[in-house]
CSV table of C-alpha atoms in Angstrom, one decimal:
chain,number,residue,atom,x,y,z
D,1,UNK,CA,0.0,0.0,0.0
D,2,UNK,CA,1.1,3.6,-0.8
D,3,UNK,CA,-0.4,6.2,1.5
D,4,UNK,CA,-0.9,10.0,0.9
D,5,UNK,CA,-1.6,12.4,3.8
D,6,UNK,CA,-3.8,15.3,2.8
D,7,UNK,CA,-4.1,18.4,4.9
D,8,UNK,CA,-7.3,20.4,4.4
D,9,UNK,CA,-7.6,24.2,4.1
D,10,UNK,CA,-9.5,26.9,6.0
D,11,UNK,CA,-12.8,25.7,4.5
D,12,UNK,CA,-12.7,22.8,6.9
D,13,UNK,CA,-12.7,24.9,10.1
D,14,UNK,CA,-15.5,24.5,12.6
D,15,UNK,CA,-16.1,25.1,16.3
D,16,UNK,CA,-14.8,22.5,18.7
D,17,UNK,CA,-12.3,21.1,16.3
D,18,UNK,CA,-9.4,20.9,18.8
D,19,UNK,CA,-11.6,19.0,21.2
D,20,UNK,CA,-12.2,16.2,18.6
D,21,UNK,CA,-8.5,15.4,17.9
D,22,UNK,CA,-7.3,11.8,18.2
D,23,UNK,CA,-6.9,10.7,21.8
D,24,UNK,CA,-3.3,9.5,21.6
D,25,UNK,CA,0.0,10.3,23.2
D,26,UNK,CA,1.4,12.0,20.0
D,27,UNK,CA,-1.7,14.2,19.6
D,28,UNK,CA,-1.6,15.3,23.2
D,29,UNK,CA,2.1,16.2,22.7
D,30,UNK,CA,1.1,18.4,19.8
D,31,UNK,CA,-1.4,20.3,21.9
D,32,UNK,CA,1.2,20.7,24.7
D,33,UNK,CA,3.8,22.1,22.3
D,34,UNK,CA,1.2,24.5,20.9
D,35,UNK,CA,0.3,25.7,24.4
D,36,UNK,CA,4.0,26.5,25.0
D,37,UNK,CA,4.5,28.4,21.7
D,38,UNK,CA,1.1,30.2,21.3
D,39,UNK,CA,0.6,33.2,23.6
D,40,UNK,CA,-2.3,32.6,25.9
D,41,UNK,CA,-2.7,28.9,25.1
D,42,UNK,CA,-5.0,27.2,22.6
D,43,UNK,CA,-7.8,25.8,24.8
D,44,UNK,CA,-10.3,28.5,23.7
D,45,UNK,CA,-9.1,29.1,20.1
D,46,UNK,CA,-11.7,26.8,18.5
D,47,UNK,CA,-14.9,28.5,19.9
D,48,UNK,CA,-17.3,29.8,17.3
D,49,UNK,CA,-16.8,33.4,18.3
D,50,UNK,CA,-13.0,33.2,18.2
D,51,UNK,CA,-12.9,31.5,14.9
D,52,UNK,CA,-15.2,34.1,13.4
D,53,UNK,CA,-13.2,37.0,14.7
D,54,UNK,CA,-9.6,36.0,14.6
D,55,UNK,CA,-7.5,35.1,11.5
D,56,UNK,CA,-4.7,34.0,13.9
D,57,UNK,CA,-7.1,31.5,15.7
D,58,UNK,CA,-8.2,30.1,12.3
D,59,UNK,CA,-4.6,29.6,11.1
D,60,UNK,CA,-3.3,28.1,14.4
D,61,UNK,CA,-6.3,25.8,14.9
D,62,UNK,CA,-6.0,24.3,11.4
D,63,UNK,CA,-2.2,23.7,11.8
D,64,UNK,CA,-2.6,22.1,15.2
D,65,UNK,CA,-5.4,19.8,14.0
D,66,UNK,CA,-3.5,18.6,10.9
D,67,UNK,CA,-0.2,18.0,12.7
D,68,UNK,CA,-2.0,16.2,15.6
D,69,UNK,CA,-3.7,13.9,13.2
D,70,UNK,CA,-0.5,13.2,11.2
D,71,UNK,CA,1.6,12.5,14.3
D,72,UNK,CA,-1.0,10.2,15.8
D,73,UNK,CA,-0.9,8.1,12.7
D,74,UNK,CA,2.9,8.2,12.3
D,75,UNK,CA,4.0,7.9,15.9
D,76,UNK,CA,1.2,6.0,17.6
D,77,UNK,CA,0.0,3.8,14.7
D,78,UNK,CA,3.3,3.6,12.8
D,79,UNK,CA,1.7,4.6,9.5
D,80,UNK,CA,4.3,6.0,7.1
D,81,UNK,CA,3.0,8.2,4.2
D,82,UNK,CA,4.6,8.0,0.8
D,83,UNK,CA,3.7,11.6,-0.1
D,84,UNK,CA,2.1,14.6,1.6
D,85,UNK,CA,0.0,17.5,0.2
D,86,UNK,CA,-1.8,20.5,1.7
D,87,UNK,CA,-4.8,22.4,0.4
D,88,UNK,CA,-4.0,26.1,0.7
D,89,UNK,CA,-3.0,26.8,4.4
D,90,UNK,CA,-2.8,23.0,4.8
D,91,UNK,CA,0.5,23.1,3.1
D,92,UNK,CA,2.2,24.1,6.4
D,93,UNK,CA,1.0,21.0,8.0
D,94,UNK,CA,2.2,19.0,5.0
D,95,UNK,CA,5.6,20.6,5.4
D,96,UNK,CA,5.8,19.6,9.1
D,97,UNK,CA,4.9,16.0,8.2
D,98,UNK,CA,7.6,16.0,5.5
D,99,UNK,CA,10.2,17.1,8.1
D,100,UNK,CA,10.8,20.5,6.4
D,101,UNK,CA,9.4,22.6,9.3
D,102,UNK,CA,9.4,21.9,13.0
D,103,UNK,CA,6.0,22.3,14.6
D,104,UNK,CA,7.1,25.5,16.5
D,105,UNK,CA,8.5,26.9,13.3
D,106,UNK,CA,5.2,26.3,11.5
D,107,UNK,CA,3.2,27.8,14.3
D,108,UNK,CA,5.3,31.0,14.1
D,109,UNK,CA,5.0,31.1,10.3
D,110,UNK,CA,1.2,30.7,10.2
D,111,UNK,CA,0.8,33.4,12.9
D,112,UNK,CA,2.8,35.8,10.7
D,113,UNK,CA,0.7,34.8,7.7
D,114,UNK,CA,-2.5,35.4,9.7
D,115,UNK,CA,-1.3,38.7,11.0
D,116,UNK,CA,-0.4,39.9,7.5
D,117,UNK,CA,-3.8,39.0,6.3
D,118,UNK,CA,-5.6,40.6,9.2
D,119,UNK,CA,-3.8,43.9,8.7
D,120,UNK,CA,-4.4,43.8,4.9
D,121,UNK,CA,-2.0,46.7,4.5
D,122,UNK,CA,-0.3,45.3,1.4
D,123,UNK,CA,-1.4,43.6,-1.9
D,124,UNK,CA,-1.4,39.8,-1.7
D,125,UNK,CA,1.8,39.5,-3.9
D,126,UNK,CA,3.6,41.7,-1.4
D,127,UNK,CA,2.4,39.5,1.5
D,128,UNK,CA,3.9,36.5,-0.3
D,129,UNK,CA,7.2,38.4,-0.4
D,130,UNK,CA,6.9,39.1,3.3
D,131,UNK,CA,6.3,35.4,4.0
D,132,UNK,CA,9.2,34.4,1.8
D,133,UNK,CA,11.4,36.8,3.8
D,134,UNK,CA,10.4,35.2,7.1
D,135,UNK,CA,10.8,31.6,5.7
D,136,UNK,CA,14.3,32.6,4.6
D,137,UNK,CA,15.3,32.7,8.2
D,138,UNK,CA,14.2,29.1,8.8
D,139,UNK,CA,16.9,26.4,8.6
D,140,UNK,CA,16.7,24.2,5.4
D,141,UNK,CA,16.4,20.5,6.0
D,142,UNK,CA,16.4,17.5,3.8
D,143,UNK,CA,13.1,16.1,2.7
D,144,UNK,CA,11.9,13.0,4.4
D,145,UNK,CA,8.8,12.7,2.2
D,146,UNK,CA,7.8,13.9,-1.3
D,147,UNK,CA,5.6,17.1,-1.1
D,148,UNK,CA,3.0,18.1,-3.7
D,149,UNK,CA,2.7,21.9,-4.0
D,150,UNK,CA,-0.6,23.6,-3.4
D,151,UNK,CA,0.1,26.5,-5.8
D,152,UNK,CA,1.6,24.5,-8.7
D,153,UNK,CA,0.4,20.9,-8.2
D,154,UNK,CA,3.9,19.4,-8.7
D,155,UNK,CA,5.7,16.8,-6.6
D,156,UNK,CA,8.9,18.0,-5.1
D,157,UNK,CA,11.6,15.7,-3.9
D,158,UNK,CA,14.7,17.1,-2.3
D,159,UNK,CA,13.8,20.7,-3.2
D,160,UNK,CA,13.4,22.5,0.1
D,161,UNK,CA,13.5,25.9,-1.5
D,162,UNK,CA,10.7,24.9,-3.8
D,163,UNK,CA,8.6,23.8,-0.8
D,164,UNK,CA,9.2,27.1,1.0
D,165,UNK,CA,8.3,29.0,-2.2
D,166,UNK,CA,5.0,27.2,-2.2
D,167,UNK,CA,4.4,28.0,1.5
D,168,UNK,CA,5.0,31.7,0.8
D,169,UNK,CA,2.9,31.8,-2.4
D,170,UNK,CA,0.0,30.1,-0.7
D,171,UNK,CA,-1.0,33.5,0.7
D,172,UNK,CA,-1.5,35.0,-2.7
D,173,UNK,CA,-2.1,32.2,-5.3
D,174,UNK,CA,-5.1,29.9,-5.7
D,175,UNK,CA,-5.0,26.2,-5.0
D,176,UNK,CA,-4.3,24.1,-8.1
D,177,UNK,CA,-6.5,21.3,-6.9
D,178,UNK,CA,-7.0,19.5,-10.2
D,179,UNK,CA,-3.3,19.4,-10.8
D,180,UNK,CA,-2.6,18.3,-7.2
D,181,UNK,CA,-4.9,15.3,-7.4
D,182,UNK,CA,-3.5,14.3,-10.8
D,183,UNK,CA,0.0,14.5,-9.4
D,184,UNK,CA,-1.0,12.5,-6.3
D,185,UNK,CA,-2.5,9.8,-8.5
D,186,UNK,CA,0.7,9.8,-10.5
D,187,UNK,CA,2.8,9.0,-7.4
D,188,UNK,CA,1.0,5.7,-7.1
D,189,UNK,CA,-0.6,6.5,-3.8
D,190,UNK,CA,-3.7,4.3,-3.5
D,191,UNK,CA,-4.8,5.1,0.1
D,192,UNK,CA,-5.4,8.8,0.9
D,193,UNK,CA,-6.0,10.0,4.4
D,194,UNK,CA,-7.5,13.4,5.1
D,195,UNK,CA,-6.1,14.9,8.3
D,196,UNK,CA,-8.3,16.7,10.8
D,197,UNK,CA,-10.5,18.7,10.8
D,198,UNK,CA,-13.5,17.3,9.0
D,199,UNK,CA,-14.0,15.5,5.7
D,200,UNK,CA,-14.3,18.3,3.1
D,201,UNK,CA,-11.6,16.9,0.8
D,202,UNK,CA,-12.9,13.4,1.3
D,203,UNK,CA,-16.3,14.6,0.1
D,204,UNK,CA,-15.0,16.2,-3.0
D,205,UNK,CA,-12.7,13.3,-3.9
D,206,UNK,CA,-15.4,10.7,-3.3
D,207,UNK,CA,-17.5,12.5,-5.9
D,208,UNK,CA,-14.9,12.5,-8.6
D,209,UNK,CA,-12.2,9.9,-7.8
D,210,UNK,CA,-14.1,6.7,-8.5
D,211,UNK,CA,-11.9,3.7,-8.1
D,212,UNK,CA,-8.6,5.5,-8.7
D,213,UNK,CA,-7.9,5.8,-5.0
D,214,UNK,CA,-9.6,5.2,-1.7
D,215,UNK,CA,-9.8,8.1,0.8
D,216,UNK,CA,-11.0,8.4,4.4
D,217,UNK,CA,-11.3,11.2,6.9
D,218,UNK,CA,-9.2,10.6,10.0
D,219,UNK,CA,-11.6,12.6,12.2
D,220,UNK,CA,-14.6,10.7,10.9
D,221,UNK,CA,-13.3,7.2,11.0
D,222,UNK,CA,-11.1,7.5,14.1
D,223,UNK,CA,-7.4,7.0,14.3
D,224,UNK,CA,-7.4,3.2,14.7
D,225,UNK,CA,-9.7,2.6,11.7
D,226,UNK,CA,-7.9,5.1,9.6
D,227,UNK,CA,-4.6,3.3,10.3
D,228,UNK,CA,-6.2,0.0,9.4
D,229,UNK,CA,-7.3,1.5,6.1
D,230,UNK,CA,-3.8,2.8,5.5
D,231,UNK,CA,-2.4,-0.7,6.0
D,232,UNK,CA,-5.0,-2.3,3.8
D,233,UNK,CA,-6.9,-3.9,6.6
D,234,UNK,CA,-10.1,-2.0,6.0
D,235,UNK,CA,-11.8,-0.3,3.0
D,236,UNK,CA,-12.8,3.3,2.5
D,237,UNK,CA,-16.6,2.7,2.3
D,238,UNK,CA,-19.1,4.3,4.6
D,239,UNK,CA,-19.0,7.3,6.9
D,240,UNK,CA,-20.8,9.9,4.9
D,241,UNK,CA,-22.5,11.7,7.8
D,242,UNK,CA,-20.8,15.0,7.0
D,243,UNK,CA,-20.9,14.8,3.2
D,244,UNK,CA,-22.6,18.2,2.9
D,245,UNK,CA,-19.5,20.0,4.2
D,246,UNK,CA,-17.9,22.4,1.7
D,247,UNK,CA,-14.2,23.4,1.3
C-alpha cells in the first residue's frame, strides 16, 4: 500500500475542532507544544466566536489539527505516508509532516501569515514576499517525504527551497486542486488519508475519484480505523454523515 496524507484548508474549520482530535499520546504532545508556543494557550481558540473574529485563531487551529492527526498516525500507529499534500494553508501541516518545518516553526509562520492577512495593508503578492522573507530565516532541512505543492500541483523531492516558495505563495495564489490530485495519483498512492479537521476533501474526492484511489477522513473514521485502512486492513466505504461540508 502507498499512502498519501492530505491536509485540508481553511474551509474545513469548525467550532470545537481541537476537542475532537485523536486521543493519543502523540496528539496530546502536539497540543502541549502548541500551548508553549502560542501566547495565551490554545484551549479557547476553537470557539465559534474566536474562529469568526480571529485570523490567527483560524490559522493556528488548522495547523494544530492537521499536525496532531499526522503525528497520531505516524508515531502512535506507525503509518508512514509515501507523499504529503496540503490544500492552501494546509501546506504548512504537510511541510511539518515532510520534516521541512518543525511544529514550532510552522506555528510562528502561520501566525505571521494570519497577522499579515488581518492587517491587509499590502497587496497579496507583497504579502507573499513578506512570507518568503520570514521563511528565509528558517533552517533548510532534507526532505523525508515527497511534497505536492498547493500553488503548482507538482511533486517535489529534495527541493526544500521549492517547498518554501509554495508556502510563501500560498498566501496569494489559488490552490491548483486538479493538478494536485492528478499528481498524487501519479505518485502511485492508492490510500489517501485526510487529516483533521472534517472531511471536506474526502467529500470532493469521493464524488470525482471513483476507483482511482480510496480516501477516508481521519476525524470521521477515528485514528485506529484510519490506520487499518492505510495498512490495507479496511476499506474506505461508509461514513458519509458529513458529506454536505464544503471546502
